[in-house]
Short mmCIF file of C-alpha atoms and ligand atoms in Angstrom, two decimals:
data_model
loop_
_atom_site.label_atom_id
_atom_site.label_comp_id
_atom_site.label_asym_id
_atom_site.label_seq_id
_atom_site.Cartn_x
_atom_site.Cartn_y
_atom_site.Cartn_z
CA MET L 456 -42.01 19.22 12.02
CA THR L 457 -41.11 18.47 8.41
CA ARG L 458 -40.69 14.74 7.76
CA VAL L 459 -38.22 13.91 5.00
CA PHE L 460 -37.77 10.62 3.16
CA LEU L 461 -34.13 10.18 2.06
CA HIS L 462 -33.09 7.70 -0.63
CA THR L 463 -29.64 7.12 -2.08
CA PHE L 464 -28.53 5.59 -5.35
CA GLY L 465 -24.93 4.81 -6.18
CA CYS L 466 -21.49 4.67 -4.65
CA LYS L 467 -19.98 5.16 -1.23
CA ALA L 468 -19.33 8.86 -1.97
CA ASN L 469 -23.08 9.30 -2.56
CA GLN L 470 -23.93 7.29 0.56
CA TYR L 471 -21.60 9.52 2.56
CA ASP L 472 -23.17 12.66 1.08
CA SER L 473 -26.60 11.37 2.12
CA GLU L 474 -25.44 10.90 5.71
CA VAL L 475 -24.24 14.51 5.70
CA LEU L 476 -27.68 15.50 4.38
CA ARG L 477 -29.38 13.43 7.10
CA GLN L 478 -27.34 15.18 9.78
CA ALA L 479 -28.12 18.61 8.28
CA ILE L 480 -31.85 17.90 7.88
CA GLU L 481 -32.11 16.73 11.51
CA ALA L 482 -30.06 19.71 12.75
CA ALA L 483 -32.49 21.99 10.87
CA GLY L 484 -35.29 20.66 13.07
CA ALA L 485 -36.82 18.18 10.60
CA ALA L 486 -37.06 14.40 10.91
CA VAL L 487 -35.81 11.78 8.48
CA VAL L 488 -38.43 9.04 8.07
CA ALA L 489 -37.93 5.54 6.67
CA ASP L 490 -41.34 5.22 5.04
CA PRO L 491 -42.23 7.63 2.19
CA ALA L 492 -45.90 7.34 3.18
CA ASP L 493 -45.03 9.27 6.36
CA ALA L 494 -43.10 12.00 4.51
CA ASP L 495 -43.96 15.59 3.55
CA ALA L 496 -40.83 15.86 1.43
CA ALA L 497 -38.24 13.60 -0.18
CA VAL L 498 -34.57 13.88 -1.07
CA VAL L 499 -33.40 11.50 -3.77
CA ASN L 500 -29.61 11.35 -4.14
CA SER L 501 -29.07 10.25 -7.71
CA CYS L 502 -26.35 8.36 -9.62
CA THR L 503 -25.33 8.60 -13.29
CA VAL L 504 -22.85 5.72 -13.56
CA THR L 505 -25.24 3.68 -15.79
CA HIS L 506 -28.54 4.37 -17.57
CA VAL L 507 -30.12 1.82 -15.23
CA SER L 508 -29.33 3.88 -12.13
CA GLU L 509 -30.91 6.94 -13.74
CA SER L 510 -34.09 5.16 -14.82
CA LYS L 511 -34.46 3.72 -11.30
CA MET L 512 -34.24 7.26 -9.91
CA ARG L 513 -36.94 8.53 -12.28
CA GLY L 514 -39.11 5.53 -11.38
CA LEU L 515 -38.79 6.27 -7.66
CA VAL L 516 -39.60 9.96 -8.09
CA ARG L 517 -42.77 9.10 -10.04
CA ARG L 518 -43.83 6.52 -7.43
CA LEU L 519 -43.33 9.05 -4.62
CA ALA L 520 -45.61 11.52 -6.42
CA ARG L 521 -48.22 8.86 -7.19
CA ARG L 522 -48.31 7.76 -3.54
CA ASN L 523 -48.53 11.26 -2.14
CA ASP L 524 -49.33 14.08 -4.56
CA ALA L 525 -48.36 16.65 -1.89
CA VAL L 526 -44.80 15.37 -1.57
CA ARG L 527 -42.07 17.93 -2.36
CA THR L 528 -39.11 16.11 -3.92
CA VAL L 529 -35.55 17.41 -4.22
CA VAL L 530 -33.28 15.42 -6.54
CA THR L 531 -29.59 15.79 -5.81
CA GLY L 532 -26.37 13.98 -6.78
CA CYS L 533 -24.69 13.13 -10.09
CA ALA L 534 -27.66 12.74 -12.43
CA ALA L 535 -29.00 16.03 -11.05
CA ALA L 536 -25.66 17.68 -11.85
CA LEU L 537 -25.97 16.68 -15.51
CA ASP L 538 -29.74 17.34 -15.77
CA GLY L 539 -30.91 19.35 -18.78
CA GLY L 540 -34.42 19.86 -17.36
CA ALA L 541 -35.84 16.32 -17.61
CA ILE L 542 -35.54 15.71 -13.85
CA ALA L 543 -37.01 19.12 -13.00
CA ALA L 544 -40.06 18.17 -15.07
CA LEU L 545 -40.76 14.99 -13.11
CA PRO L 546 -43.91 15.04 -10.91
CA GLY L 547 -43.43 16.46 -7.40
CA VAL L 548 -39.92 17.79 -8.05
CA VAL L 549 -39.42 21.20 -6.40
CA GLY L 550 -35.61 21.30 -6.65
CA VAL L 551 -32.69 19.84 -8.59
CA VAL L 552 -29.39 20.28 -6.76
CA GLY L 553 -26.26 19.00 -8.57
CA GLY L 554 -23.76 17.46 -6.14
CA ALA L 555 -25.15 17.31 -2.60
CA ASP L 556 -24.44 20.65 -0.95
CA PRO L 557 -26.54 20.43 2.27
CA THR L 558 -27.15 24.19 2.40
CA LEU L 559 -28.67 24.15 -1.11
CA VAL L 560 -30.75 21.05 -0.33
CA LEU L 561 -32.08 22.59 2.92
CA GLU L 562 -33.02 25.75 1.01
CA ALA L 563 -34.81 23.69 -1.66
CA LEU L 564 -36.72 21.90 1.14
CA GLY L 565 -37.64 25.24 2.71
CA LEU L 566 -35.64 24.45 5.86
CA PRO L 567 -33.24 26.89 7.60
CA PRO L 568 -29.95 26.46 5.71
CA ASP L 569 -27.52 27.90 8.25
CA GLY L 570 -25.44 26.07 10.87
CA VAL L 571 -24.59 23.03 8.74
CA ASP L 572 -21.87 21.08 10.61
CA PRO L 573 -18.99 20.29 8.16
CA VAL L 574 -18.03 17.30 10.32
CA LEU L 575 -20.10 14.11 10.10
CA ARG L 576 -20.66 12.79 13.63
CA SER L 577 -22.09 9.32 12.94
CA PHE L 578 -22.84 7.03 10.02
CA GLY L 579 -25.91 4.97 10.68
CA ARG L 580 -25.75 2.30 13.37
CA GLY L 581 -23.23 -0.21 11.91
CA ALA L 582 -19.64 -0.85 12.96
CA ARG L 583 -18.39 0.69 9.71
CA ALA L 584 -18.50 4.32 8.55
CA TRP L 585 -17.60 5.91 5.22
CA LEU L 586 -15.40 9.01 5.41
CA LYS L 587 -15.22 11.09 2.23
CA ILE L 588 -11.74 12.61 1.88
CA GLN L 589 -12.01 14.15 -1.60
CA ASP L 590 -14.50 14.71 -4.39
CA GLY L 591 -14.25 15.01 -8.16
CA CYS L 592 -11.60 13.76 -10.56
CA ASP L 593 -9.05 15.35 -12.91
CA GLU L 594 -9.08 12.38 -15.28
CA HIS L 595 -11.31 11.98 -18.32
CA CYS L 596 -11.96 8.30 -18.85
CA THR L 597 -13.94 8.11 -22.06
CA PHE L 598 -16.75 6.00 -20.58
CA CYS L 599 -17.21 8.03 -17.41
CA ALA L 600 -19.90 10.59 -16.58
CA THR L 601 -18.90 10.84 -12.92
CA THR L 602 -16.01 13.14 -13.67
CA LEU L 603 -18.43 15.35 -15.64
CA ALA L 604 -20.97 15.36 -12.80
CA ARG L 605 -18.60 15.86 -9.88
CA GLY L 606 -16.00 18.20 -11.39
CA ALA L 607 -12.29 18.51 -10.67
CA ASN L 608 -10.42 16.84 -7.80
CA ARG L 609 -11.02 18.64 -4.48
CA SER L 610 -9.31 17.35 -1.32
CA ARG L 611 -10.71 18.09 2.15
CA SER L 612 -8.22 19.50 4.64
CA PRO L 613 -6.39 16.83 6.67
CA GLU L 614 -7.35 18.69 9.85
CA GLU L 615 -11.07 18.43 9.07
CA ILE L 616 -10.70 14.76 8.08
CA VAL L 617 -8.93 13.96 11.36
CA ARG L 618 -11.64 15.80 13.32
CA GLU L 619 -14.30 13.77 11.53
CA ALA L 620 -12.44 10.50 12.06
CA GLU L 621 -12.19 11.24 15.78
CA ALA L 622 -15.93 11.93 15.92
CA LEU L 623 -16.82 8.78 13.96
CA ALA L 624 -14.40 6.62 15.95
CA ALA L 625 -16.64 7.12 18.97
CA SER L 626 -19.24 4.80 17.44
CA HIS L 627 -17.57 2.95 14.56
CA ALA L 628 -14.81 0.31 14.57
CA GLU L 629 -13.83 0.74 10.92
CA LEU L 630 -13.54 3.88 8.78
CA VAL L 631 -13.65 3.44 4.99
CA LEU L 632 -11.91 6.30 3.19
CA THR L 633 -13.93 7.15 0.12
CA GLY L 634 -14.34 9.73 -2.62
CA VAL L 635 -14.34 9.71 -6.41
CA HIS L 636 -10.59 9.27 -7.02
CA ILE L 637 -8.98 8.91 -3.60
CA GLY L 638 -5.54 8.18 -5.06
CA SER L 639 -5.44 11.81 -6.20
CA TYR L 640 -5.92 13.03 -2.62
CA GLY L 641 -3.73 16.07 -1.97
CA LYS L 642 -2.75 16.70 -5.61
CA ASP L 643 -4.74 19.95 -5.51
CA ARG L 644 -3.02 21.07 -2.28
CA ASP L 645 0.39 22.68 -1.85
CA ASP L 646 1.21 21.10 1.54
CA GLY L 647 2.66 17.87 0.17
CA MET L 648 -0.30 15.83 1.37
CA THR L 649 -0.88 12.48 -0.26
CA LEU L 650 -3.25 9.63 0.48
CA GLY L 651 -0.37 7.77 2.16
CA ARG L 652 0.49 10.71 4.42
CA LEU L 653 -3.17 11.22 5.27
CA VAL L 654 -3.56 7.58 6.33
CA GLU L 655 -0.41 7.86 8.43
CA ARG L 656 -1.98 10.85 10.22
CA LEU L 657 -5.26 9.03 10.75
CA VAL L 658 -3.52 5.92 12.10
CA ALA L 659 -1.72 8.12 14.62
CA ALA L 660 -4.76 10.27 15.50
CA VAL L 661 -7.44 7.57 15.91
CA PRO L 662 -5.76 4.49 17.40
CA THR L 663 -9.02 2.65 18.11
CA VAL L 664 -10.22 2.14 14.54
CA ARG L 665 -9.21 0.20 11.47
CA ILE L 666 -8.88 2.19 8.25
CA ARG L 667 -9.94 0.67 4.93
CA LEU L 668 -9.45 2.16 1.48
CA SER L 669 -12.46 2.14 -0.83
CA SER L 670 -11.69 2.08 -4.56
CA VAL L 671 -8.05 3.10 -5.29
CA GLU L 672 -5.94 2.77 -8.43
CA ALA L 673 -3.32 -0.01 -8.05
CA THR L 674 -0.53 2.26 -9.25
CA GLU L 675 -1.56 4.96 -6.77
CA VAL L 676 -0.85 2.72 -3.76
CA ASP L 677 2.44 4.34 -2.77
CA ASP L 678 5.10 2.86 -0.47
CA THR L 679 3.72 4.69 2.57
CA LEU L 680 0.38 2.94 2.12
CA ALA L 681 2.07 -0.38 1.28
CA ASP L 682 4.26 -0.24 4.38
CA LEU L 683 1.22 0.42 6.59
CA MET L 684 -0.79 -2.40 4.99
CA ILE L 685 2.14 -4.84 5.33
CA GLY L 686 3.38 -3.70 8.73
CA ALA L 687 0.08 -2.91 10.48
CA PRO L 688 -2.82 -4.72 8.80
CA GLU L 689 -4.79 -4.25 12.02
CA ARG L 690 -4.65 -0.50 11.32
CA LEU L 691 -4.86 -0.38 7.53
CA ALA L 692 -6.87 -3.29 6.18
CA PRO L 693 -4.98 -5.51 3.68
CA HIS L 694 -7.63 -5.02 1.02
CA LEU L 695 -7.57 -3.24 -2.30
CA HIS L 696 -10.43 -2.54 -4.67
CA ALA L 697 -8.30 -1.53 -7.64
CA PRO L 698 -10.26 -0.69 -10.82
CA LEU L 699 -8.78 -2.61 -13.74
CA GLN L 700 -11.48 -2.08 -16.37
CA SER L 701 -9.44 -3.96 -19.02
CA GLY L 702 -6.29 -6.09 -19.33
CA SER L 703 -5.72 -4.84 -22.88
CA ASP L 704 -3.34 -1.90 -23.22
CA ARG L 705 -5.01 -1.02 -26.53
CA LEU L 706 -8.34 -0.67 -24.75
CA LEU L 707 -6.90 1.13 -21.70
CA LYS L 708 -5.58 3.78 -24.10
CA LEU L 709 -9.01 4.13 -25.77
CA MET L 710 -10.59 4.38 -22.31
CA GLY L 711 -8.26 7.25 -21.45
CA ARG L 712 -6.71 5.34 -18.54
CA HIS L 713 -3.22 6.60 -19.30
CA TRP L 714 -1.73 6.21 -15.80
CA TYR L 715 -1.23 2.44 -15.98
CA THR L 716 -0.71 -0.46 -18.33
CA ALA L 717 -1.61 -4.11 -17.73
CA ALA L 718 2.04 -4.79 -16.84
CA LYS L 719 2.27 -1.89 -14.35
CA TYR L 720 -0.99 -2.97 -12.72
CA ARG L 721 0.27 -6.57 -12.51
CA ASP L 722 3.67 -5.59 -11.10
CA ARG L 723 2.17 -3.49 -8.30
CA ILE L 724 -0.36 -6.15 -7.32
CA GLU L 725 2.15 -9.00 -7.41
CA TRP L 726 4.57 -6.96 -5.29
CA LEU L 727 1.90 -6.39 -2.65
CA ALA L 728 0.51 -9.93 -2.78
CA GLY L 729 3.99 -11.31 -2.18
CA ARG L 730 4.16 -9.41 1.12
CA LEU L 731 0.60 -9.82 2.43
CA PRO L 732 -0.27 -13.27 3.83
CA ALA L 733 -3.97 -12.35 3.67
CA PHE L 734 -4.93 -9.95 0.93
CA GLY L 735 -8.40 -9.05 -0.28
CA LEU L 736 -8.20 -7.99 -3.93
CA GLY L 737 -11.14 -6.80 -5.99
CA ALA L 738 -11.50 -4.89 -9.22
CA ASP L 739 -14.03 -3.21 -11.50
CA VAL L 740 -13.86 -4.77 -14.94
CA MET L 741 -15.75 -3.40 -17.94
CA VAL L 742 -16.99 -5.67 -20.71
CA GLY L 743 -18.16 -4.50 -24.12
CA PHE L 744 -16.35 -1.15 -24.39
CA PRO L 745 -16.91 0.13 -27.97
CA GLY L 746 -14.51 -1.66 -30.33
CA GLU L 747 -13.56 -4.36 -27.78
CA THR L 748 -12.19 -7.39 -29.69
CA ALA L 749 -11.91 -11.04 -28.72
CA GLU L 750 -8.16 -10.43 -28.27
CA ASP L 751 -8.84 -7.55 -25.85
CA HIS L 752 -11.16 -9.80 -23.89
CA SER L 753 -8.59 -12.61 -23.78
CA ALA L 754 -5.99 -10.18 -22.45
CA THR L 755 -8.39 -9.21 -19.67
CA ARG L 756 -9.24 -12.83 -18.85
CA ASP L 757 -5.56 -13.84 -18.83
CA LEU L 758 -4.59 -11.00 -16.50
CA ILE L 759 -7.41 -11.87 -14.11
CA GLU L 760 -6.35 -15.51 -14.13
CA ALA L 761 -2.76 -14.47 -13.34
CA LEU L 762 -3.57 -12.23 -10.37
CA PRO L 763 -4.86 -13.20 -6.87
CA PHE L 764 -8.30 -11.64 -7.15
CA THR L 765 -10.70 -12.61 -4.38
CA TYR L 766 -13.77 -11.00 -6.03
CA LEU L 767 -14.68 -9.04 -9.16
CA HIS L 768 -17.28 -6.42 -10.09
CA VAL L 769 -17.98 -6.99 -13.78
CA PHE L 770 -19.94 -4.26 -15.56
CA PRO L 771 -21.29 -4.23 -19.10
CA TYR L 772 -20.36 -0.97 -20.83
CA SER L 773 -23.14 1.65 -20.60
CA ALA L 774 -23.13 4.72 -22.86
CA ARG L 775 -23.24 7.89 -20.71
CA PRO L 776 -24.35 11.39 -21.69
CA GLY L 777 -21.36 13.58 -22.57
CA ALA L 778 -18.84 10.72 -22.49
CA ALA L 779 -16.63 10.21 -25.59
CA ALA L 780 -16.67 6.39 -25.77
CA PRO L 781 -19.60 5.98 -28.23
CA ARG L 782 -17.49 7.83 -30.85
CA ILE L 783 -14.45 5.60 -30.28
CA GLY L 784 -15.49 2.24 -31.62
CA ALA L 785 -18.29 0.05 -32.94
CA PRO L 786 -20.77 -1.27 -30.35
CA VAL L 787 -20.14 -4.87 -29.26
CA GLU L 788 -22.99 -7.32 -29.95
CA PRO L 789 -25.22 -7.58 -26.81
CA GLU L 790 -24.99 -11.39 -26.67
CA THR L 791 -21.19 -11.14 -26.90
CA VAL L 792 -21.20 -8.73 -23.96
CA VAL L 793 -23.42 -11.07 -21.95
CA GLY L 794 -21.15 -14.05 -22.73
CA ARG L 795 -17.94 -12.23 -21.83
CA ALA L 796 -19.40 -10.84 -18.61
CA ALA L 797 -20.63 -14.29 -17.56
CA GLU L 798 -17.20 -15.78 -18.23
CA LEU L 799 -15.39 -13.18 -16.10
CA ARG L 800 -17.96 -13.37 -13.30
CA ALA L 801 -17.53 -17.15 -13.18
CA LEU L 802 -13.75 -16.72 -13.04
CA GLY L 803 -14.12 -14.17 -10.26
CA SER L 804 -16.31 -16.38 -8.10
CA GLU L 805 -14.04 -19.38 -8.72
CA LYS L 806 -11.05 -17.39 -7.45
CA GLY L 807 -13.12 -16.16 -4.53
CA SER L 808 -14.07 -19.72 -3.54
CA SER L 809 -10.48 -20.97 -3.65
CA TYR L 810 -9.34 -18.00 -1.57
CA ARG L 811 -12.00 -18.63 1.10
CA ALA L 812 -10.92 -22.29 1.19
CA ALA L 813 -7.29 -21.20 1.61
CA ARG L 814 -8.29 -18.89 4.50
CA SER L 815 -10.12 -21.66 6.32
CA GLY L 816 -8.23 -22.64 9.47
CA GLY L 817 -6.65 -19.18 9.68
CA ARG L 818 -7.33 -16.32 12.01
CA ALA L 819 -9.07 -13.10 11.19
CA ASP L 820 -9.75 -9.66 12.61
CA LEU L 821 -13.42 -8.96 12.03
CA VAL L 822 -15.87 -6.12 12.42
CA LEU L 823 -19.50 -6.89 13.03
CA LEU L 824 -21.80 -5.88 10.16
CA ARG L 825 -25.36 -6.84 10.96
CA ARG L 826 -27.70 -9.48 12.27
CA SER L 827 -29.43 -11.41 9.47
CA GLY L 828 -31.33 -14.65 9.52
CA GLY L 829 -30.77 -15.10 13.28
CA ARG L 830 -27.02 -14.89 13.04
CA PHE L 831 -24.39 -12.16 12.95
CA GLU L 832 -22.55 -11.26 9.75
CA ALA L 833 -19.02 -9.89 10.00
CA LEU L 834 -16.22 -8.67 7.71
CA THR L 835 -12.59 -9.77 7.88
CA GLU L 836 -9.62 -7.48 7.33
CA ASP L 837 -9.17 -8.99 3.85
CA TYR L 838 -12.81 -8.27 2.91
CA LEU L 839 -14.37 -11.69 3.39
CA SER L 840 -17.82 -11.91 4.89
CA ALA L 841 -18.20 -14.56 7.54
CA TYR L 842 -21.02 -15.45 9.87
CA VAL L 843 -20.84 -15.85 13.63
CA PRO L 844 -22.88 -18.66 15.21
CA SER L 845 -25.88 -16.93 16.80
CA ASP L 846 -25.19 -18.15 20.31
CA ARG L 847 -21.93 -16.20 20.42
CA LEU L 848 -22.14 -12.57 21.53
CA VAL L 849 -19.36 -10.48 20.04
CA PRO L 850 -18.23 -6.84 20.30
CA GLY L 851 -18.03 -4.53 17.28
CA ARG L 852 -14.57 -5.83 16.53
CA PHE L 853 -13.21 -9.25 17.41
CA ALA L 854 -10.71 -11.96 16.52
CA ALA L 855 -11.88 -15.32 15.24
CA ALA L 856 -10.81 -18.59 13.72
CA LEU L 857 -12.22 -19.10 10.23
CA ALA L 858 -13.77 -22.34 9.05
CA LEU L 859 -15.20 -23.14 5.63
CA GLU L 860 -18.72 -24.52 5.70
CA PRO L 861 -19.88 -27.16 3.17
CA ASP L 862 -21.94 -24.45 1.39
CA GLY L 863 -18.77 -22.40 0.81
CA THR L 864 -19.54 -19.75 3.41
CA LEU L 865 -17.06 -18.91 6.12
CA ARG L 866 -17.87 -19.36 9.81
CA ALA L 867 -16.05 -17.17 12.33
CA ASP L 868 -15.53 -18.72 15.76
CA PRO L 869 -14.64 -15.87 18.14
CA LEU L 870 -11.35 -16.21 20.02
CA ASN L 871 -10.72 -14.73 23.46
CA VAL L 872 -7.81 -12.75 22.14
CA ASP L 873 -7.61 -9.09 21.23
CA PRO L 874 -8.28 -8.51 17.52
CA TRP L 875 -4.99 -6.66 17.09
CA SER L 876 -3.09 -9.95 17.45
CA ALA L 877 -5.39 -11.85 15.08
CA SER L 878 -4.31 -9.99 11.99
CA THR L 879 -0.61 -10.82 12.27
CA SER L 880 -0.40 -14.34 13.69
CA ARG L 881 -2.52 -16.34 11.27
CA PRO L 882 -0.88 -19.01 9.12
CA THR L 883 0.22 -17.97 5.63
CA VAL L 884 -2.23 -18.57 2.80
CA ALA L 885 -1.23 -21.03 0.03
CA ARG L 886 -1.22 -19.12 -3.32
S1 SF4 H 854 -10.69 7.90 -12.76
FE1 SF4 H 854 -11.85 7.75 -14.65
S2 SF4 H 854 -13.56 6.40 -14.10
FE2 SF4 H 854 -12.73 7.17 -12.20
S3 SF4 H 854 -13.97 9.01 -11.73
FE3 SF4 H 854 -12.11 9.64 -12.83
S4 SF4 H 854 -12.74 9.77 -14.95
FE4 SF4 H 854 -14.28 8.51 -13.89
#
């Protein structure tokens, strides 16, 4: 039996693709092993979002070959899709498969490629599963290589997505809808499907799970989605990870993010926040885009201060192969980038701390994540992690009262009530 080591770099879409590969490799009669020392072959699912993710991939591939010079490595994913031959030349590499088509990866591994199940049946052992609903993107943000690596927007059929959700619901309490640009779901179809209509179908078809949206543009949260989030937070989690990138309209234009302005972003978020007593709000924010001025940075900082963010992902700009940004403006001094990133990260964690404090004393609807350090970690509907005292046994999904610990973490004390009721009857949060 072939033993395959599988490693994934990057986003939820990549992690989903790797689970599909795991299922296909096992269905082809091979085994997926956790330790590369036990492997005859390796599949490395690569990422191209920053130069760091690519150099980590190359480092891993070299280590695999050094440890076991007989290992046959297949590199797949986004960096593989943009490879000009450098990856193919790495030691031990026998195949470079752009994207993550399981049939092509099985062929490259020398495993029987037929009978790949298009429906993912399980996603690891946790209470949460990613469900990829679309791939690719029709936009051309000037800093982004993902759109180059993954191609145009391609939506899966709603029927297949519902079938997969039903299969995953058998062992997972929460399904996270993911992709590359999920807000564009259905735009390539002629059946009127949208992300909102798809979520409506899923909520009806799989009543036992909670749906969560992975990264979605603020202005692509339509009224169907908003109504579900406001009216049934136990079915559609009141949490948005809405990429902002910049609060400066000048910079948004240069980034190619033409579908929103700072004001439109703010209006949509404030409208939602005014109707959601508990609301997890995160954003990707880029610092140091070529030509970024102190005024651009202030506009970003001011917008973040004005909106109810509960966490931030702050990224320093990273030049990507094939992306237009390096030709758009002068590079920002590295120490300036470091300073601006530190300032926004501090602001983000400050807002996160005050939100956790405001949630203390309230109720939450949690899914169990993992056991770490002798206690259980769980996730609330509004994307807060909380720990459960170790002497309390809890199911995959449960209701709890939240309490802020002196170290700023949240403790979740399970309640003997069904989680559905927890997400609507908690006290309102002071903004
Ligand atoms: S929306 Fe922009 S950043 Fe996101 S995948 Fe598309 S091109 Fe890249």
